[in-house]
Amino acid sequence: KAPPGVSVDPLRIVGKELKFLTKNIRKLLGSGHPMLDKVAKYYTWSEGKHVRPLLVLLMSQATALAPRNPHTHSTSISSQQQSYISEPISSPLVLADANPDTSPLTAPAAELEGIFGEDPNILPAQRRLAEITELIHTASLLHDDVIDNAVTRRSSSSANTQFGNKMAVLAGDFLLGRASVALARLRNPEVIELLATVIANLVEGEFMQLKNTASDERSPVFTDDTITYYLQKTYLKTASLISKSCRAAALLGNSTPDIVEAAYSYGRNLGLAFQLVDDMLDYTVNSAEFGKPAGADLELGLATAPLLFAWKENPELGALVGRKFEQEGDVERARELVARSNGIEQTRALAQEYADKAAAAIDILPDSEAKNGLLDMCEKTMKRRK
Ligand code: FPP
Ligand code: MG
Ligand code: MG
């Protein structure tokens, strides 16, 4: 825990680094096709929380002060690697960027902004990783809003509402493509493998979510497997990106294996807590505060943690889960049973357990402002309202 009275605002610690994040992301997303350029950058104009890049930057700083591997590549990045990372990936002036590797080796000064930032404890590759995590996350939001038929996102029109489903899906694919190029340029096969797995995991999580339970029964019965299935789905759809990018940050910093594991465990547990809180807020806050439709999960047929805990107390919910709350009055009945149960409290308690585990996972990191920032993120995750 941070000493009392000491400010550990994570946003302040890496605030300067984050300042360039959105600008750099827009550069990665440049396309000569004006409409694609516009749709691809659309979500970069709204106020995102930047949770994933923030965690990558804090983890990079916090692990920089821990032991590193002795005789593999040094902690500073080679000049060859620097030129890969800083090469312009896209140019808004050309339509096709068929072979990005033919772009000039010396990047224009503007291209380097923020990548070679001021904090010597964050490597250019780790800054780029932070941008890649936001690109993958934003791609998943573009696709998710199509799947969920969302009308709003971050308190404005969703991309699908603004531009239609086809453009929203294609823009998401474009983001994944540009994220893949940036990832390849880090020239680190293990990190490429981790983030490529994340993309597959997001799809696996979304597929698991298409069904509320492992079985296809009409009126499923609540068992321990119900929670296990939900948690596995939650790991895939949310915690995979956070955990694997924390792990990748430590790997890029050449951390020792125990530090790499600690970074992963922190991300995994925080990611699970983060989604549990999200699923709880869907029941407890209003849409205006949430910045996206609240109470949406039941409408989408989804049984998340608060409902699952209520189901444990009220077996009659099984039938509603089985028909995805589709029958007239199902959503209202389910909402009422959740409100009368202690499903919300149990969800909060489970999230707290994971947040505590995340904090404990980084015990082995040396004390630092960045470590305090990571601990503060555990508290902020539990207190957030949006
Ligand atoms: C938000 O969940 C969505 C996700 C965490 C991941 C969605 C993943 C896909 C659509 C898979 C395919 C996409 C890519 C790019 C690999 P939510 O709907 O529960 O949250 P919300 O309330 O913010 O919409
Ligand atoms: Mg959604
Ligand atoms: Mg969704």
XYZ file of C-alpha atoms and ligand atoms in Angstrom:
412
model
C 0.000 0.000 0.000
C 1.143 3.528 -0.680
C 2.070 5.554 2.416
C -0.929 7.626 3.555
C -1.038 11.169 2.266
C 1.237 10.400 -0.665
C -0.383 11.153 -3.985
C -0.192 8.170 -6.298
C -2.530 9.345 -9.037
C -1.619 6.936 -11.862
C -2.683 9.486 -14.440
C -0.167 11.960 -13.053
C 2.660 9.422 -12.983
C 2.418 8.589 -16.685
C 0.344 11.599 -17.739
C 3.068 12.951 -20.042
C 3.360 9.573 -21.727
C -0.386 9.303 -22.262
C -0.484 12.769 -23.804
C 1.063 11.436 -27.000
C -0.815 8.165 -27.031
C -3.898 9.298 -28.941
C -1.830 11.376 -31.370
C 0.377 8.391 -32.165
C -2.620 6.094 -32.513
C -4.121 8.470 -35.083
C -0.830 8.296 -36.993
C -0.965 4.507 -36.959
C -4.492 4.714 -38.367
C -3.902 7.042 -41.292
C -5.417 5.904 -44.572
C -5.521 7.584 -47.956
C -9.152 6.591 -48.195
C -10.856 9.565 -46.527
C -13.898 7.639 -45.311
C -11.864 4.753 -43.895
C -9.546 7.290 -42.269
C -12.555 8.903 -40.617
C -14.274 5.731 -39.384
C -11.023 4.158 -38.165
C -10.166 7.238 -36.079
C -13.738 7.839 -34.882
C -13.369 6.379 -31.368
C -10.034 8.198 -30.876
C -11.975 11.471 -30.654
C -14.058 10.405 -27.637
C -12.889 10.301 -24.036
C -11.625 6.780 -23.442
C -10.290 5.794 -20.033
C -7.099 4.366 -21.575
C -7.001 1.727 -18.857
C -4.927 -0.760 -20.870
C -2.177 1.628 -22.043
C -2.063 3.160 -18.580
C -1.428 -0.273 -17.080
C 1.235 -1.096 -19.686
C 3.088 2.164 -18.983
C 2.884 1.764 -15.204
C 3.988 -1.880 -15.435
C 6.888 -0.846 -17.677
C 8.049 1.709 -15.119
C 7.488 -0.539 -12.140
C 9.369 -3.497 -13.647
C 12.237 -1.301 -14.886
C 13.376 -1.017 -11.278
C 13.257 -4.789 -10.667
C 15.939 -7.352 -11.577
C 16.528 -7.941 -15.288
C 17.927 -10.924 -17.157
C 21.722 -10.693 -17.097
C 23.012 -11.734 -20.483
C 20.280 -11.519 -23.037
C 19.804 -8.329 -25.037
C 20.425 -5.207 -23.023
C 17.672 -3.147 -21.452
C 18.173 -0.327 -23.894
C 16.780 -0.861 -27.332
C 19.163 -1.221 -30.271
C 19.264 1.527 -32.871
C 18.035 -0.982 -35.469
C 14.985 -1.683 -33.305
C 14.437 2.019 -32.736
C 14.239 2.616 -36.464
C 11.729 -0.222 -36.913
C 9.485 1.191 -34.231
C 9.626 4.768 -35.441
C 9.168 4.120 -39.141
C 5.912 5.594 -40.370
C 3.480 2.712 -40.726
C 0.963 4.656 -42.698
C 0.845 7.764 -44.732
C -2.427 9.576 -45.127
C -1.257 10.586 -48.582
C -1.032 7.139 -50.132
C -3.958 4.829 -50.470
C -2.175 1.507 -50.528
C 0.565 0.715 -48.061
C 1.288 -2.659 -49.597
C 4.802 -2.983 -48.338
C 5.265 -0.823 -45.275
C 8.843 -2.039 -44.919
C 9.866 0.042 -47.917
C 9.060 3.218 -46.013
C 12.102 5.386 -45.267
C 14.316 4.228 -42.439
C 14.707 7.709 -41.067
C 11.403 8.786 -39.689
C 10.366 12.425 -39.796
C 10.692 14.120 -36.433
C 6.955 14.315 -36.006
C 6.746 10.537 -36.239
C 8.919 10.165 -33.129
C 6.733 12.230 -30.868
C 6.157 10.553 -27.562
C 7.726 7.308 -28.652
C 11.074 8.483 -27.383
C 9.587 10.165 -24.352
C 11.221 11.609 -21.299
C 11.009 8.752 -18.856
C 14.124 6.601 -19.268
C 12.312 3.806 -17.427
C 9.918 3.311 -20.324
C 11.351 1.892 -23.546
C 10.076 3.000 -26.979
C 8.878 -0.563 -27.580
C 6.836 -0.425 -24.369
C 5.256 2.864 -25.455
C 4.361 1.258 -28.755
C 2.909 -1.724 -26.895
C 0.666 0.674 -24.949
C -0.653 2.019 -28.274
C -1.161 -1.495 -29.648
C -3.283 -2.484 -26.631
C -5.540 0.525 -27.198
C -5.807 -0.320 -30.923
C -6.861 -3.908 -30.206
C -9.303 -2.758 -27.527
C -10.826 -0.133 -29.833
C -11.144 -2.687 -32.657
C -13.039 -4.961 -30.278
C -15.368 -2.079 -29.340
C -16.124 -1.367 -33.021
C -17.083 -5.005 -33.513
C -18.804 -5.311 -30.144
C -21.088 -2.360 -30.824
C -22.223 -4.025 -34.052
C -22.868 -7.354 -32.281
C -24.660 -5.636 -29.371
C -26.529 -3.217 -31.631
C -25.272 -0.396 -29.413
C -26.552 3.095 -30.123
C -24.128 4.948 -27.867
C -20.516 4.575 -26.758
C -18.625 6.983 -24.464
C -21.697 9.215 -24.281
C -21.903 9.775 -28.078
C -23.229 7.926 -31.101
C -21.590 4.549 -31.577
C -19.622 4.025 -34.817
C -22.233 1.610 -36.166
C -24.954 4.196 -35.588
C -22.871 6.901 -37.217
C -21.498 4.984 -40.210
C -23.440 1.710 -40.406
C -22.473 -1.865 -39.564
C -20.407 -2.545 -42.670
C -18.029 0.355 -42.187
C -17.792 -0.247 -38.433
C -16.778 -3.894 -38.958
C -14.275 -3.026 -41.685
C -12.772 -0.224 -39.593
C -12.293 -2.706 -36.731
C -10.478 -5.063 -39.109
C -8.313 -2.166 -40.298
C -7.337 -1.380 -36.692
C -6.321 -5.012 -36.172
C -4.239 -4.876 -39.351
C -2.397 -1.746 -38.286
C -1.956 -3.127 -34.764
C -0.402 -6.257 -36.312
C 2.109 -4.220 -38.336
C 3.105 -2.210 -35.268
C 3.382 -5.437 -33.272
C 5.570 -7.131 -35.898
C 7.892 -4.134 -35.819
C 8.660 -4.739 -32.175
C 10.694 -7.687 -33.525
C 9.918 -9.807 -30.461
C 8.304 -13.168 -31.373
C 7.078 -13.912 -27.831
C 5.326 -10.559 -27.588
C 3.804 -10.998 -31.069
C 2.515 -14.422 -30.009
C 0.999 -13.026 -26.814
C -0.910 -10.208 -28.490
C -2.003 -12.379 -31.439
C -3.404 -14.834 -28.880
C -5.306 -11.961 -27.269
C -7.095 -11.264 -30.558
C -8.131 -14.927 -30.794
C -9.147 -14.920 -27.103
C -11.440 -11.914 -27.604
C -13.321 -13.830 -30.273
C -13.439 -16.989 -28.111
C -14.840 -14.974 -25.205
C -17.469 -13.408 -27.426
C -18.448 -16.845 -28.741
C -18.772 -18.208 -25.194
C -20.993 -15.239 -24.424
C -23.355 -16.135 -27.258
C -24.410 -18.937 -24.928
C -24.909 -18.236 -21.232
C -23.941 -21.699 -20.074
C -21.773 -24.566 -21.241
C -24.820 -26.724 -21.993
C -27.596 -26.132 -24.480
C -30.386 -27.068 -22.078
C -33.754 -25.369 -22.186
C -33.893 -24.884 -18.460
C -30.350 -25.181 -17.133
C -29.665 -25.800 -13.451
C -27.205 -23.635 -11.523
C -23.995 -25.495 -10.619
C -20.413 -24.564 -9.739
C -19.656 -24.971 -13.448
C -21.955 -22.032 -14.138
C -19.566 -19.653 -12.365
C -16.500 -21.395 -13.834
C -17.869 -20.931 -17.365
C -18.653 -17.264 -16.682
C -15.162 -16.624 -15.286
C -13.484 -18.361 -18.232
C -15.541 -16.220 -20.609
C -14.636 -13.124 -18.586
C -10.945 -13.967 -18.733
C -11.103 -14.352 -22.520
C -13.138 -11.261 -23.276
C -11.503 -8.836 -20.853
C -8.649 -10.148 -18.716
C -6.667 -11.740 -21.540
C -5.743 -8.399 -23.105
C -4.864 -6.821 -19.764
C -2.865 -9.785 -18.443
C -0.988 -10.585 -21.633
C -0.101 -6.946 -22.293
C 1.225 -6.572 -18.728
C 3.269 -9.715 -19.370
C 4.482 -8.326 -22.705
C 5.538 -5.062 -21.010
C 7.710 -7.010 -18.565
C 9.145 -9.142 -21.395
C 10.063 -6.080 -23.457
C 11.814 -4.715 -20.373
C 13.813 -7.938 -20.175
C 12.479 -8.767 -16.714
C 13.313 -12.052 -15.002
C 10.726 -14.887 -15.265
C 9.310 -14.349 -11.753
C 8.685 -10.668 -12.527
C 7.085 -11.592 -15.867
C 4.743 -13.983 -13.996
C 3.927 -11.318 -11.393
C 3.031 -8.830 -14.142
C 0.779 -11.424 -15.791
C -0.908 -12.391 -12.519
C -1.544 -8.725 -11.672
C -3.168 -8.178 -15.084
C -5.224 -11.354 -14.957
C -6.688 -10.624 -11.528
C -7.236 -6.930 -12.189
C -8.863 -7.771 -15.521
C -11.309 -10.156 -13.869
C -12.115 -7.568 -11.171
C -12.569 -4.912 -13.865
C -15.163 -6.943 -15.815
C -16.999 -8.077 -12.643
C -17.377 -4.416 -11.695
C -18.535 -3.628 -15.251
C -21.185 -6.347 -15.000
C -22.252 -4.994 -11.610
C -22.474 -1.372 -12.853
C -24.792 -2.553 -15.644
C -27.312 -3.146 -12.820
C -26.483 -0.268 -10.499
C -25.803 2.924 -12.463
C -27.854 4.828 -15.024
C -26.938 5.143 -18.684
C -25.999 8.829 -18.432
C -23.345 8.136 -15.817
C -22.206 4.872 -17.444
C -21.704 6.577 -20.842
C -23.289 3.545 -22.531
C -26.675 1.841 -22.159
C -27.125 0.525 -18.600
C -29.256 -2.514 -17.896
C -28.263 -3.691 -21.363
C -27.009 -7.170 -20.493
C -30.403 -8.749 -19.760
C -31.843 -7.088 -22.850
C -29.053 -8.769 -24.819
C -29.929 -12.105 -23.219
C -26.772 -12.135 -21.114
C -26.586 -13.670 -17.659
C -23.670 -11.999 -15.889
C -22.436 -12.389 -12.292
C -25.263 -10.526 -10.457
C -27.864 -12.668 -12.267
C -25.890 -15.878 -11.753
C -25.688 -15.311 -7.989
C -29.417 -14.503 -7.929
C -30.053 -17.717 -9.896
C -28.243 -19.708 -7.211
C -30.863 -18.470 -4.711
C -33.815 -18.646 -7.144
C -33.805 -21.814 -9.303
C -36.759 -20.439 -11.308
C -34.283 -18.151 -13.106
C -32.945 -21.204 -14.987
C -35.877 -21.159 -17.393
C -35.337 -17.465 -18.113
C -31.609 -18.001 -18.672
C -32.457 -20.885 -21.037
C -34.640 -18.654 -23.213
C -32.314 -15.644 -22.903
C -34.942 -13.487 -21.165
C -36.825 -13.325 -24.445
C -40.367 -13.858 -23.193
C -42.513 -10.861 -22.324
C -41.753 -9.788 -18.738
C -38.572 -11.911 -18.404
C -36.182 -8.964 -18.191
C -38.307 -7.236 -15.527
C -38.708 -10.447 -13.503
C -34.972 -11.152 -13.651
C -34.154 -7.580 -12.614
C -36.517 -7.870 -9.665
C -35.010 -11.177 -8.510
C -31.484 -9.746 -8.800
C -32.547 -6.702 -6.753
C -34.057 -8.951 -4.057
C -31.043 -11.262 -3.939
C -27.564 -10.414 -2.763
C -26.206 -10.933 -6.289
C -24.847 -7.391 -6.515
C -23.069 -7.691 -3.164
C -21.610 -11.085 -4.072
C -20.377 -9.706 -7.383
C -18.708 -6.802 -5.600
C -17.134 -9.177 -3.046
C -15.754 -11.445 -5.795
C -14.358 -8.413 -7.660
C -12.713 -7.281 -4.409
C -11.087 -10.692 -4.005
C -9.560 -10.419 -7.469
C -8.467 -6.815 -6.912
C -6.736 -7.922 -3.693
C -5.042 -10.784 -5.529
C -3.819 -8.349 -8.188
C -2.286 -6.128 -5.517
C -0.662 -9.121 -3.795
C 0.793 -10.348 -7.106
C 3.094 -7.334 -7.368
C 4.417 -7.643 -3.812
C 7.729 -8.776 -5.302
C 8.238 -5.506 -7.212
C 10.486 -2.972 -5.501
C 8.655 -0.019 -3.968
C 8.221 2.818 -6.440
C 5.783 5.485 -7.491
C 4.757 3.317 -10.464
C 4.078 0.349 -8.176
C 1.898 2.612 -6.022
C 0.126 3.625 -9.228
C -0.566 -0.034 -10.023
C -1.926 -0.539 -6.493
C -4.084 2.549 -6.871
C -5.532 1.089 -10.084
C -6.836 -1.824 -7.979
C -8.654 0.635 -5.702
C -9.903 2.754 -8.615
C -11.278 -0.350 -10.341
C -13.437 -1.047 -7.292
C -14.602 2.571 -6.941
C -15.330 3.360 -10.568
C -18.814 4.365 -11.728
C -18.150 4.312 -15.458
C -17.133 -5.188 -24.626
O -17.990 -5.975 -23.889
C -16.439 -6.055 -25.599
C -15.339 -6.790 -25.377
C -14.648 -6.746 -24.088
C -14.755 -7.684 -26.432
C -15.594 -7.879 -27.666
C -14.958 -8.850 -28.590
C -15.380 -9.075 -29.837
C -16.539 -8.366 -30.423
C -14.657 -10.115 -30.605
C -14.094 -9.725 -31.934
C -13.299 -8.478 -31.979
C -11.951 -8.307 -32.160
C -11.446 -7.000 -32.625
C -10.941 -9.342 -31.948
P -19.464 -5.552 -23.486
O -20.372 -5.622 -24.655
O -19.813 -6.411 -22.320
O -19.231 -4.089 -22.975
P -19.849 -2.708 -23.396
O -20.934 -2.473 -22.414
O -18.726 -1.729 -23.223
O -20.352 -2.774 -24.786
Mg -21.271 -4.120 -25.827
Mg -20.685 -7.215 -25.953
